[in-house]
Amino acid sequence: MKKTLLSIFAVCGILAATNAQLVNIPDANFKAYLVGNTNINTNGDTEIQSTEATAFTGTINCNGSNISDLTGIEAFTALTEIYCYTNNISSVDFSSNTSLEIINISTNNLTSIDVSNNINLKLLWCKKNQLTNLNVTANPLLENLLCESNNLTSLNTSLNPLLKGLHCRNNALTSLNILNNPLLEQLTCDTNQLISIDLSNNIALKLFQCKSNNITQLDLSNNVNLNNFVCNSVPHI
């Protein structure tokens, strides 16, 4: 009898340990994508083990998969790129994914996104969501930010000195300070509520679009590389 009980306890212990090593992925569509990806699900079973998640250093590409919940992504601590646009995601936690360099989560239902731990982030695309706030002050390597078609009222890029592309049209921005972005080559800020913008430090600027704002005058005298300029009939010098 004692041996039988010991055997039962041993089996239970093994099962508990096995379950503890599985990544919790409640969204069936997200789980189906991960399980079906042989680069991630290396043992070919119907689950994702923690060891499989932490070992993965590649790209997750689950666009248009009817995913509502990315829970489980936190286990992929060495993930470098994620493309999950055109889904139904309303919130996401990338705080454990410190190796991420590229995030494309456009065309979802996002109301918030936290990238404060993503210090290696170079590209963030989050257009066509419902964001009212976007904090990129902890992303010093950021080179490209696409956040158009949200509900942003402010945007601080002063701590993104490597920024080359900023696309923030179709928001509710009342001001935009890009003086600390000297490498900026592309700026599209159409359809906001801007009344002025200072481009004096943006010598590298090649493309600038700012139509449908309240800007009354522009000084383009320092923008010697500008070759694509769309700003309705705003007077400029």
PDB file of C-alpha atoms in Angstrom:
ATOM      1  CA  MET A   1       0.000   0.000   0.000  1.00  0.00           C
ATOM      2  CA  LYS A   2       2.820   2.359   0.932  1.00  0.00           C
ATOM      3  CA  LYS A   3       4.589   1.680  -2.373  1.00  0.00           C
ATOM      4  CA  THR A   4       1.363   2.366  -4.281  1.00  0.00           C
ATOM      5  CA  LEU A   5       0.905   5.719  -2.538  1.00  0.00           C
ATOM      6  CA  LEU A   6       4.505   6.638  -3.187  1.00  0.00           C
ATOM      7  CA  SER A   7       4.056   5.797  -6.865  1.00  0.00           C
ATOM      8  CA  ILE A   8       0.925   7.943  -7.077  1.00  0.00           C
ATOM      9  CA  PHE A   9       2.698  10.875  -5.396  1.00  0.00           C
ATOM     10  CA  ALA A  10       5.636  10.460  -7.762  1.00  0.00           C
ATOM     11  CA  VAL A  11       3.384  10.520 -10.830  1.00  0.00           C
ATOM     12  CA  CYS A  12       1.544  13.575  -9.505  1.00  0.00           C
ATOM     13  CA  GLY A  13       4.854  15.283  -8.895  1.00  0.00           C
ATOM     14  CA  ILE A  14       6.017  14.592 -12.434  1.00  0.00           C
ATOM     15  CA  LEU A  15       2.743  15.856 -13.899  1.00  0.00           C
ATOM     16  CA  ALA A  16       2.878  19.012 -11.784  1.00  0.00           C
ATOM     17  CA  ALA A  17       6.452  19.686 -12.833  1.00  0.00           C
ATOM     18  CA  THR A  18       5.537  19.143 -16.492  1.00  0.00           C
ATOM     19  CA  ASN A  19       2.556  21.512 -16.297  1.00  0.00           C
ATOM     20  CA  ALA A  20       4.693  24.127 -14.553  1.00  0.00           C
ATOM     21  CA  GLN A  21       7.004  24.118 -17.599  1.00  0.00           C
ATOM     22  CA  LEU A  22       4.208  24.876 -20.064  1.00  0.00           C
ATOM     23  CA  VAL A  23       3.562  28.412 -21.308  1.00  0.00           C
ATOM     24  CA  ASN A  24       0.047  29.627 -20.562  1.00  0.00           C
ATOM     25  CA  ILE A  25      -1.482  30.702 -23.892  1.00  0.00           C
ATOM     26  CA  PRO A  26      -5.244  31.222 -23.386  1.00  0.00           C
ATOM     27  CA  ASP A  27      -5.973  32.548 -26.891  1.00  0.00           C
ATOM     28  CA  ALA A  28      -6.664  29.495 -29.068  1.00  0.00           C
ATOM     29  CA  ASN A  29      -5.640  31.239 -32.290  1.00  0.00           C
ATOM     30  CA  PHE A  30      -2.358  32.495 -30.876  1.00  0.00           C
ATOM     31  CA  LYS A  31      -1.616  29.050 -29.464  1.00  0.00           C
ATOM     32  CA  ALA A  32      -2.426  27.424 -32.802  1.00  0.00           C
ATOM     33  CA  TYR A  33       0.065  29.713 -34.527  1.00  0.00           C
ATOM     34  CA  LEU A  34       2.823  28.991 -31.982  1.00  0.00           C
ATOM     35  CA  VAL A  35       2.229  25.240 -31.924  1.00  0.00           C
ATOM     36  CA  GLY A  36       2.168  25.157 -35.720  1.00  0.00           C
ATOM     37  CA  ASN A  37       5.484  26.970 -35.996  1.00  0.00           C
ATOM     38  CA  THR A  38       8.155  24.260 -36.087  1.00  0.00           C
ATOM     39  CA  ASN A  39      10.881  26.788 -35.341  1.00  0.00           C
ATOM     40  CA  ILE A  40       9.169  27.400 -31.992  1.00  0.00           C
ATOM     41  CA  ASN A  41       7.494  24.068 -31.243  1.00  0.00           C
ATOM     42  CA  THR A  42      10.668  22.074 -31.770  1.00  0.00           C
ATOM     43  CA  ASN A  43       9.425  18.861 -30.129  1.00  0.00           C
ATOM     44  CA  GLY A  44       6.251  18.776 -32.244  1.00  0.00           C
ATOM     45  CA  ASP A  45       3.762  18.288 -29.400  1.00  0.00           C
ATOM     46  CA  THR A  46       0.557  20.249 -28.750  1.00  0.00           C
ATOM     47  CA  GLU A  47       2.014  22.649 -26.176  1.00  0.00           C
ATOM     48  CA  ILE A  48       4.756  25.249 -25.920  1.00  0.00           C
ATOM     49  CA  GLN A  49       7.296  24.498 -23.206  1.00  0.00           C
ATOM     50  CA  SER A  50       9.057  27.319 -21.362  1.00  0.00           C
ATOM     51  CA  THR A  51      12.373  26.017 -22.667  1.00  0.00           C
ATOM     52  CA  GLU A  52      11.118  26.284 -26.244  1.00  0.00           C
ATOM     53  CA  ALA A  53       9.945  29.852 -25.673  1.00  0.00           C
ATOM     54  CA  THR A  54      13.129  31.108 -24.025  1.00  0.00           C
ATOM     55  CA  ALA A  55      15.318  29.466 -26.672  1.00  0.00           C
ATOM     56  CA  PHE A  56      13.530  31.173 -29.573  1.00  0.00           C
ATOM     57  CA  THR A  57      15.459  34.150 -30.962  1.00  0.00           C
ATOM     58  CA  GLY A  58      13.634  34.658 -34.249  1.00  0.00           C
ATOM     59  CA  THR A  59      10.455  36.326 -35.497  1.00  0.00           C
ATOM     60  CA  ILE A  60       6.811  35.822 -34.583  1.00  0.00           C
ATOM     61  CA  ASN A  61       4.581  36.652 -37.536  1.00  0.00           C
ATOM     62  CA  CYS A  62       0.916  36.099 -36.709  1.00  0.00           C
ATOM     63  CA  ASN A  63      -0.764  38.811 -38.765  1.00  0.00           C
ATOM     64  CA  GLY A  64      -4.463  38.485 -39.522  1.00  0.00           C
ATOM     65  CA  SER A  65      -4.972  35.471 -37.282  1.00  0.00           C
ATOM     66  CA  ASN A  66      -8.021  36.712 -35.324  1.00  0.00           C
ATOM     67  CA  ILE A  67      -5.974  36.911 -32.127  1.00  0.00           C
ATOM     68  CA  SER A  68      -7.423  38.826 -29.167  1.00  0.00           C
ATOM     69  CA  ASP A  69      -4.896  37.996 -26.446  1.00  0.00           C
ATOM     70  CA  LEU A  70      -1.094  37.766 -26.651  1.00  0.00           C
ATOM     71  CA  THR A  71      -0.711  36.318 -23.159  1.00  0.00           C
ATOM     72  CA  GLY A  72       2.222  33.928 -23.290  1.00  0.00           C
ATOM     73  CA  ILE A  73       4.415  36.312 -25.268  1.00  0.00           C
ATOM     74  CA  GLU A  74       6.211  37.176 -22.024  1.00  0.00           C
ATOM     75  CA  ALA A  75       7.883  33.745 -22.066  1.00  0.00           C
ATOM     76  CA  PHE A  76       9.715  34.618 -25.297  1.00  0.00           C
ATOM     77  CA  THR A  77      12.438  36.631 -23.614  1.00  0.00           C
ATOM     78  CA  ALA A  78      14.890  36.426 -26.552  1.00  0.00           C
ATOM     79  CA  LEU A  79      12.320  37.335 -29.237  1.00  0.00           C
ATOM     80  CA  THR A  80      13.723  39.940 -31.661  1.00  0.00           C
ATOM     81  CA  GLU A  81      10.776  40.731 -33.961  1.00  0.00           C
ATOM     82  CA  ILE A  82       6.999  40.461 -33.725  1.00  0.00           C
ATOM     83  CA  TYR A  83       4.442  41.188 -36.440  1.00  0.00           C
ATOM     84  CA  CYS A  84       0.881  40.872 -35.181  1.00  0.00           C
ATOM     85  CA  TYR A  85      -1.012  43.482 -37.184  1.00  0.00           C
ATOM     86  CA  THR A  86      -4.652  43.130 -38.229  1.00  0.00           C
ATOM     87  CA  ASN A  87      -5.922  41.251 -35.192  1.00  0.00           C
ATOM     88  CA  ASN A  88      -8.240  42.133 -32.272  1.00  0.00           C
ATOM     89  CA  ILE A  89      -5.642  42.830 -29.575  1.00  0.00           C
ATOM     90  CA  SER A  90      -6.681  45.455 -27.011  1.00  0.00           C
ATOM     91  CA  SER A  91      -3.689  45.272 -24.646  1.00  0.00           C
ATOM     92  CA  VAL A  92      -0.264  43.682 -24.623  1.00  0.00           C
ATOM     93  CA  ASP A  93       2.673  43.323 -22.248  1.00  0.00           C
ATOM     94  CA  PHE A  94       6.092  43.399 -23.898  1.00  0.00           C
ATOM     95  CA  SER A  95       7.969  44.181 -20.679  1.00  0.00           C
ATOM     96  CA  SER A  96       9.722  40.792 -20.615  1.00  0.00           C
ATOM     97  CA  ASN A  97      10.715  40.918 -24.281  1.00  0.00           C
ATOM     98  CA  THR A  98      13.813  43.045 -23.798  1.00  0.00           C
ATOM     99  CA  SER A  99      15.503  41.800 -26.991  1.00  0.00           C
ATOM    100  CA  LEU A 100      12.740  43.103 -29.263  1.00  0.00           C
ATOM    101  CA  GLU A 101      13.980  45.298 -32.099  1.00  0.00           C
ATOM    102  CA  ILE A 102      10.823  45.408 -34.213  1.00  0.00           C
ATOM    103  CA  ILE A 103       7.172  45.611 -33.160  1.00  0.00           C
ATOM    104  CA  ASN A 104       4.358  45.911 -35.683  1.00  0.00           C
ATOM    105  CA  ILE A 105       1.005  45.823 -33.900  1.00  0.00           C
ATOM    106  CA  SER A 106      -0.928  48.067 -36.278  1.00  0.00           C
ATOM    107  CA  THR A 107      -4.644  47.696 -37.010  1.00  0.00           C
ATOM    108  CA  ASN A 108      -5.810  46.250 -33.710  1.00  0.00           C
ATOM    109  CA  ASN A 109      -7.925  47.608 -30.844  1.00  0.00           C
ATOM    110  CA  LEU A 110      -5.047  48.789 -28.657  1.00  0.00           C
ATOM    111  CA  THR A 111      -5.881  51.317 -25.974  1.00  0.00           C
ATOM    112  CA  SER A 112      -2.420  51.139 -24.372  1.00  0.00           C
ATOM    113  CA  ILE A 113       1.032  49.744 -25.017  1.00  0.00           C
ATOM    114  CA  ASP A 114       4.055  49.663 -22.698  1.00  0.00           C
ATOM    115  CA  VAL A 115       7.476  49.585 -24.375  1.00  0.00           C
ATOM    116  CA  SER A 116       9.399  51.031 -21.433  1.00  0.00           C
ATOM    117  CA  ASN A 117      11.590  47.923 -21.078  1.00  0.00           C
ATOM    118  CA  ASN A 118      12.308  47.560 -24.782  1.00  0.00           C
ATOM    119  CA  ILE A 119      15.611  49.430 -24.857  1.00  0.00           C
ATOM    120  CA  ASN A 120      16.704  47.687 -28.084  1.00  0.00           C
ATOM    121  CA  LEU A 121      13.600  48.728 -30.024  1.00  0.00           C
ATOM    122  CA  LYS A 122      14.367  50.191 -33.462  1.00  0.00           C
ATOM    123  CA  LEU A 123      10.984  50.085 -35.176  1.00  0.00           C
ATOM    124  CA  LEU A 124       7.531  50.558 -33.653  1.00  0.00           C
ATOM    125  CA  TRP A 125       4.467  50.481 -35.868  1.00  0.00           C
ATOM    126  CA  CYS A 126       1.176  50.871 -34.028  1.00  0.00           C
ATOM    127  CA  LYS A 127      -1.040  52.750 -36.473  1.00  0.00           C
ATOM    128  CA  LYS A 128      -4.823  52.333 -36.654  1.00  0.00           C
ATOM    129  CA  ASN A 129      -5.473  51.666 -32.984  1.00  0.00           C
ATOM    130  CA  GLN A 130      -7.154  53.602 -30.162  1.00  0.00           C
ATOM    131  CA  LEU A 131      -4.088  54.851 -28.315  1.00  0.00           C
ATOM    132  CA  THR A 132      -4.429  58.056 -26.316  1.00  0.00           C
ATOM    133  CA  ASN A 133      -0.893  57.894 -24.948  1.00  0.00           C
ATOM    134  CA  LEU A 134       2.400  56.592 -26.323  1.00  0.00           C
ATOM    135  CA  ASN A 135       5.616  56.797 -24.314  1.00  0.00           C
ATOM    136  CA  VAL A 136       8.813  56.141 -26.275  1.00  0.00           C
ATOM    137  CA  THR A 137      11.208  57.958 -23.944  1.00  0.00           C
ATOM    138  CA  ALA A 138      12.863  54.668 -22.915  1.00  0.00           C
ATOM    139  CA  ASN A 139      13.715  53.664 -26.494  1.00  0.00           C
ATOM    140  CA  PRO A 140      17.012  55.422 -27.340  1.00  0.00           C
ATOM    141  CA  LEU A 141      17.668  53.266 -30.430  1.00  0.00           C
ATOM    142  CA  LEU A 142      14.289  53.935 -32.044  1.00  0.00           C
ATOM    143  CA  GLU A 143      14.675  54.752 -35.743  1.00  0.00           C
ATOM    144  CA  ASN A 144      11.150  54.492 -37.100  1.00  0.00           C
ATOM    145  CA  LEU A 145       7.857  55.319 -35.393  1.00  0.00           C
ATOM    146  CA  LEU A 146       4.533  54.880 -37.160  1.00  0.00           C
ATOM    147  CA  CYS A 147       1.655  55.839 -34.871  1.00  0.00           C
ATOM    148  CA  GLU A 148      -0.814  57.451 -37.248  1.00  0.00           C
ATOM    149  CA  SER A 149      -4.584  57.071 -36.923  1.00  0.00           C
ATOM    150  CA  ASN A 150      -4.822  56.953 -33.134  1.00  0.00           C
ATOM    151  CA  ASN A 151      -6.105  59.439 -30.547  1.00  0.00           C
ATOM    152  CA  LEU A 152      -2.774  60.891 -29.393  1.00  0.00           C
ATOM    153  CA  THR A 153      -2.800  64.419 -28.008  1.00  0.00           C
ATOM    154  CA  SER A 154       0.944  64.580 -27.279  1.00  0.00           C
ATOM    155  CA  LEU A 155       4.118  62.841 -28.384  1.00  0.00           C
ATOM    156  CA  ASN A 156       7.628  63.185 -26.949  1.00  0.00           C
ATOM    157  CA  THR A 157      10.513  62.139 -29.200  1.00  0.00           C
ATOM    158  CA  SER A 158      13.189  64.190 -27.434  1.00  0.00           C
ATOM    159  CA  LEU A 159      14.976  61.042 -26.206  1.00  0.00           C
ATOM    160  CA  ASN A 160      15.042  59.337 -29.608  1.00  0.00           C
ATOM    161  CA  PRO A 161      18.140  60.909 -31.213  1.00  0.00           C
ATOM    162  CA  LEU A 162      18.403  58.199 -33.905  1.00  0.00           C
ATOM    163  CA  LEU A 163      14.859  58.693 -35.197  1.00  0.00           C
ATOM    164  CA  LYS A 164      14.734  58.794 -39.005  1.00  0.00           C
ATOM    165  CA  GLY A 165      11.042  58.296 -39.710  1.00  0.00           C
ATOM    166  CA  LEU A 166       8.114  59.759 -37.762  1.00  0.00           C
ATOM    167  CA  HIS A 167       4.600  59.220 -39.084  1.00  0.00           C
ATOM    168  CA  CYS A 168       1.922  60.567 -36.761  1.00  0.00           C
ATOM    169  CA  ARG A 169      -0.845  61.824 -39.055  1.00  0.00           C
ATOM    170  CA  ASN A 170      -4.518  61.519 -38.107  1.00  0.00           C
ATOM    171  CA  ASN A 171      -4.220  62.154 -34.383  1.00  0.00           C
ATOM    172  CA  ALA A 172      -5.082  65.105 -32.136  1.00  0.00           C
ATOM    173  CA  LEU A 173      -1.582  66.520 -31.586  1.00  0.00           C
ATOM    174  CA  THR A 174      -1.497  70.177 -30.603  1.00  0.00           C
ATOM    175  CA  SER A 175       2.311  70.414 -30.595  1.00  0.00           C
ATOM    176  CA  LEU A 176       5.265  68.454 -31.879  1.00  0.00           C
ATOM    177  CA  ASN A 177       8.847  69.076 -30.780  1.00  0.00           C
ATOM    178  CA  ILE A 178      11.406  67.416 -33.063  1.00  0.00           C
ATOM    179  CA  LEU A 179      14.406  69.618 -32.264  1.00  0.00           C
ATOM    180  CA  ASN A 180      16.252  66.643 -30.737  1.00  0.00           C
ATOM    181  CA  ASN A 181      15.801  64.499 -33.842  1.00  0.00           C
ATOM    182  CA  PRO A 182      18.586  65.752 -36.147  1.00  0.00           C
ATOM    183  CA  LEU A 183      18.636  62.538 -38.231  1.00  0.00           C
ATOM    184  CA  LEU A 184      14.945  62.765 -39.104  1.00  0.00           C
ATOM    185  CA  GLU A 185      14.414  62.172 -42.836  1.00  0.00           C
ATOM    186  CA  GLN A 186      10.648  61.611 -43.035  1.00  0.00           C
ATOM    187  CA  LEU A 187       7.918  63.429 -41.121  1.00  0.00           C
ATOM    188  CA  THR A 188       4.213  63.074 -41.852  1.00  0.00           C
ATOM    189  CA  CYS A 189       1.992  64.863 -39.356  1.00  0.00           C
ATOM    190  CA  ASP A 190      -1.073  65.635 -41.489  1.00  0.00           C
ATOM    191  CA  THR A 191      -4.505  66.020 -39.916  1.00  0.00           C
ATOM    192  CA  ASN A 192      -3.662  67.093 -36.392  1.00  0.00           C
ATOM    193  CA  GLN A 193      -4.168  70.353 -34.482  1.00  0.00           C
ATOM    194  CA  LEU A 194      -0.674  71.802 -34.843  1.00  0.00           C
ATOM    195  CA  ILE A 195      -0.352  75.561 -34.947  1.00  0.00           C
ATOM    196  CA  SER A 196       3.412  75.635 -35.519  1.00  0.00           C
ATOM    197  CA  ILE A 197       6.430  73.386 -35.975  1.00  0.00           C
ATOM    198  CA  ASP A 198      10.148  74.136 -35.739  1.00  0.00           C
ATOM    199  CA  LEU A 199      12.231  72.326 -38.365  1.00  0.00           C
ATOM    200  CA  SER A 200      15.436  74.285 -37.851  1.00  0.00           C
ATOM    201  CA  ASN A 201      17.434  71.313 -36.498  1.00  0.00           C
ATOM    202  CA  ASN A 202      16.154  68.806 -39.039  1.00  0.00           C
ATOM    203  CA  ILE A 203      18.706  69.345 -41.791  1.00  0.00           C
ATOM    204  CA  ALA A 204      18.431  65.710 -42.972  1.00  0.00           C
ATOM    205  CA  LEU A 205      14.687  66.055 -43.635  1.00  0.00           C
ATOM    206  CA  LYS A 206      13.717  64.811 -47.116  1.00  0.00           C
ATOM    207  CA  LEU A 207       9.952  64.282 -46.819  1.00  0.00           C
ATOM    208  CA  PHE A 208       7.600  66.570 -44.893  1.00  0.00           C
ATOM    209  CA  GLN A 209       3.806  66.506 -44.987  1.00  0.00           C
ATOM    210  CA  CYS A 210       1.677  68.592 -42.651  1.00  0.00           C
ATOM    211  CA  LYS A 211      -1.562  69.402 -44.449  1.00  0.00           C
ATOM    212  CA  SER A 212      -4.841  69.771 -42.520  1.00  0.00           C
ATOM    213  CA  ASN A 213      -3.389  71.496 -39.466  1.00  0.00           C
ATOM    214  CA  ASN A 214      -3.595  75.068 -38.166  1.00  0.00           C
ATOM    215  CA  ILE A 215      -0.053  76.068 -39.137  1.00  0.00           C
ATOM    216  CA  THR A 216       0.120  79.613 -40.493  1.00  0.00           C
ATOM    217  CA  GLN A 217       3.820  79.871 -41.368  1.00  0.00           C
ATOM    218  CA  LEU A 218       6.855  77.620 -41.884  1.00  0.00           C
ATOM    219  CA  ASP A 219      10.575  78.291 -41.992  1.00  0.00           C
ATOM    220  CA  LEU A 220      12.251  75.789 -44.322  1.00  0.00           C
ATOM    221  CA  SER A 221      15.491  77.684 -44.782  1.00  0.00           C
ATOM    222  CA  ASN A 222      17.594  75.005 -43.049  1.00  0.00           C
ATOM    223  CA  ASN A 223      15.939  72.067 -44.788  1.00  0.00           C
ATOM    224  CA  VAL A 224      18.235  71.935 -47.801  1.00  0.00           C
ATOM    225  CA  ASN A 225      17.577  68.229 -48.438  1.00  0.00           C
ATOM    226  CA  LEU A 226      13.786  68.549 -48.556  1.00  0.00           C
ATOM    227  CA  ASN A 227      12.439  67.183 -51.849  1.00  0.00           C
ATOM    228  CA  ASN A 228       8.901  66.088 -50.926  1.00  0.00           C
ATOM    229  CA  PHE A 229       6.801  68.788 -49.285  1.00  0.00           C
ATOM    230  CA  VAL A 230       3.022  68.749 -48.923  1.00  0.00           C
ATOM    231  CA  CYS A 231       1.464  71.374 -46.689  1.00  0.00           C
ATOM    232  CA  ASN A 232      -1.479  72.939 -48.573  1.00  0.00           C
ATOM    233  CA  SER A 233      -0.929  76.664 -49.017  1.00  0.00           C
ATOM    234  CA  VAL A 234       0.896  77.512 -45.783  1.00  0.00           C
ATOM    235  CA  PRO A 235       3.321  80.420 -46.388  1.00  0.00           C
ATOM    236  CA  HIS A 236       6.942  79.392 -45.948  1.00  0.00           C
ATOM    237  CA  ILE A 237      10.399  80.912 -46.196  1.00  0.00           C
TER     238      ILE A 237
END
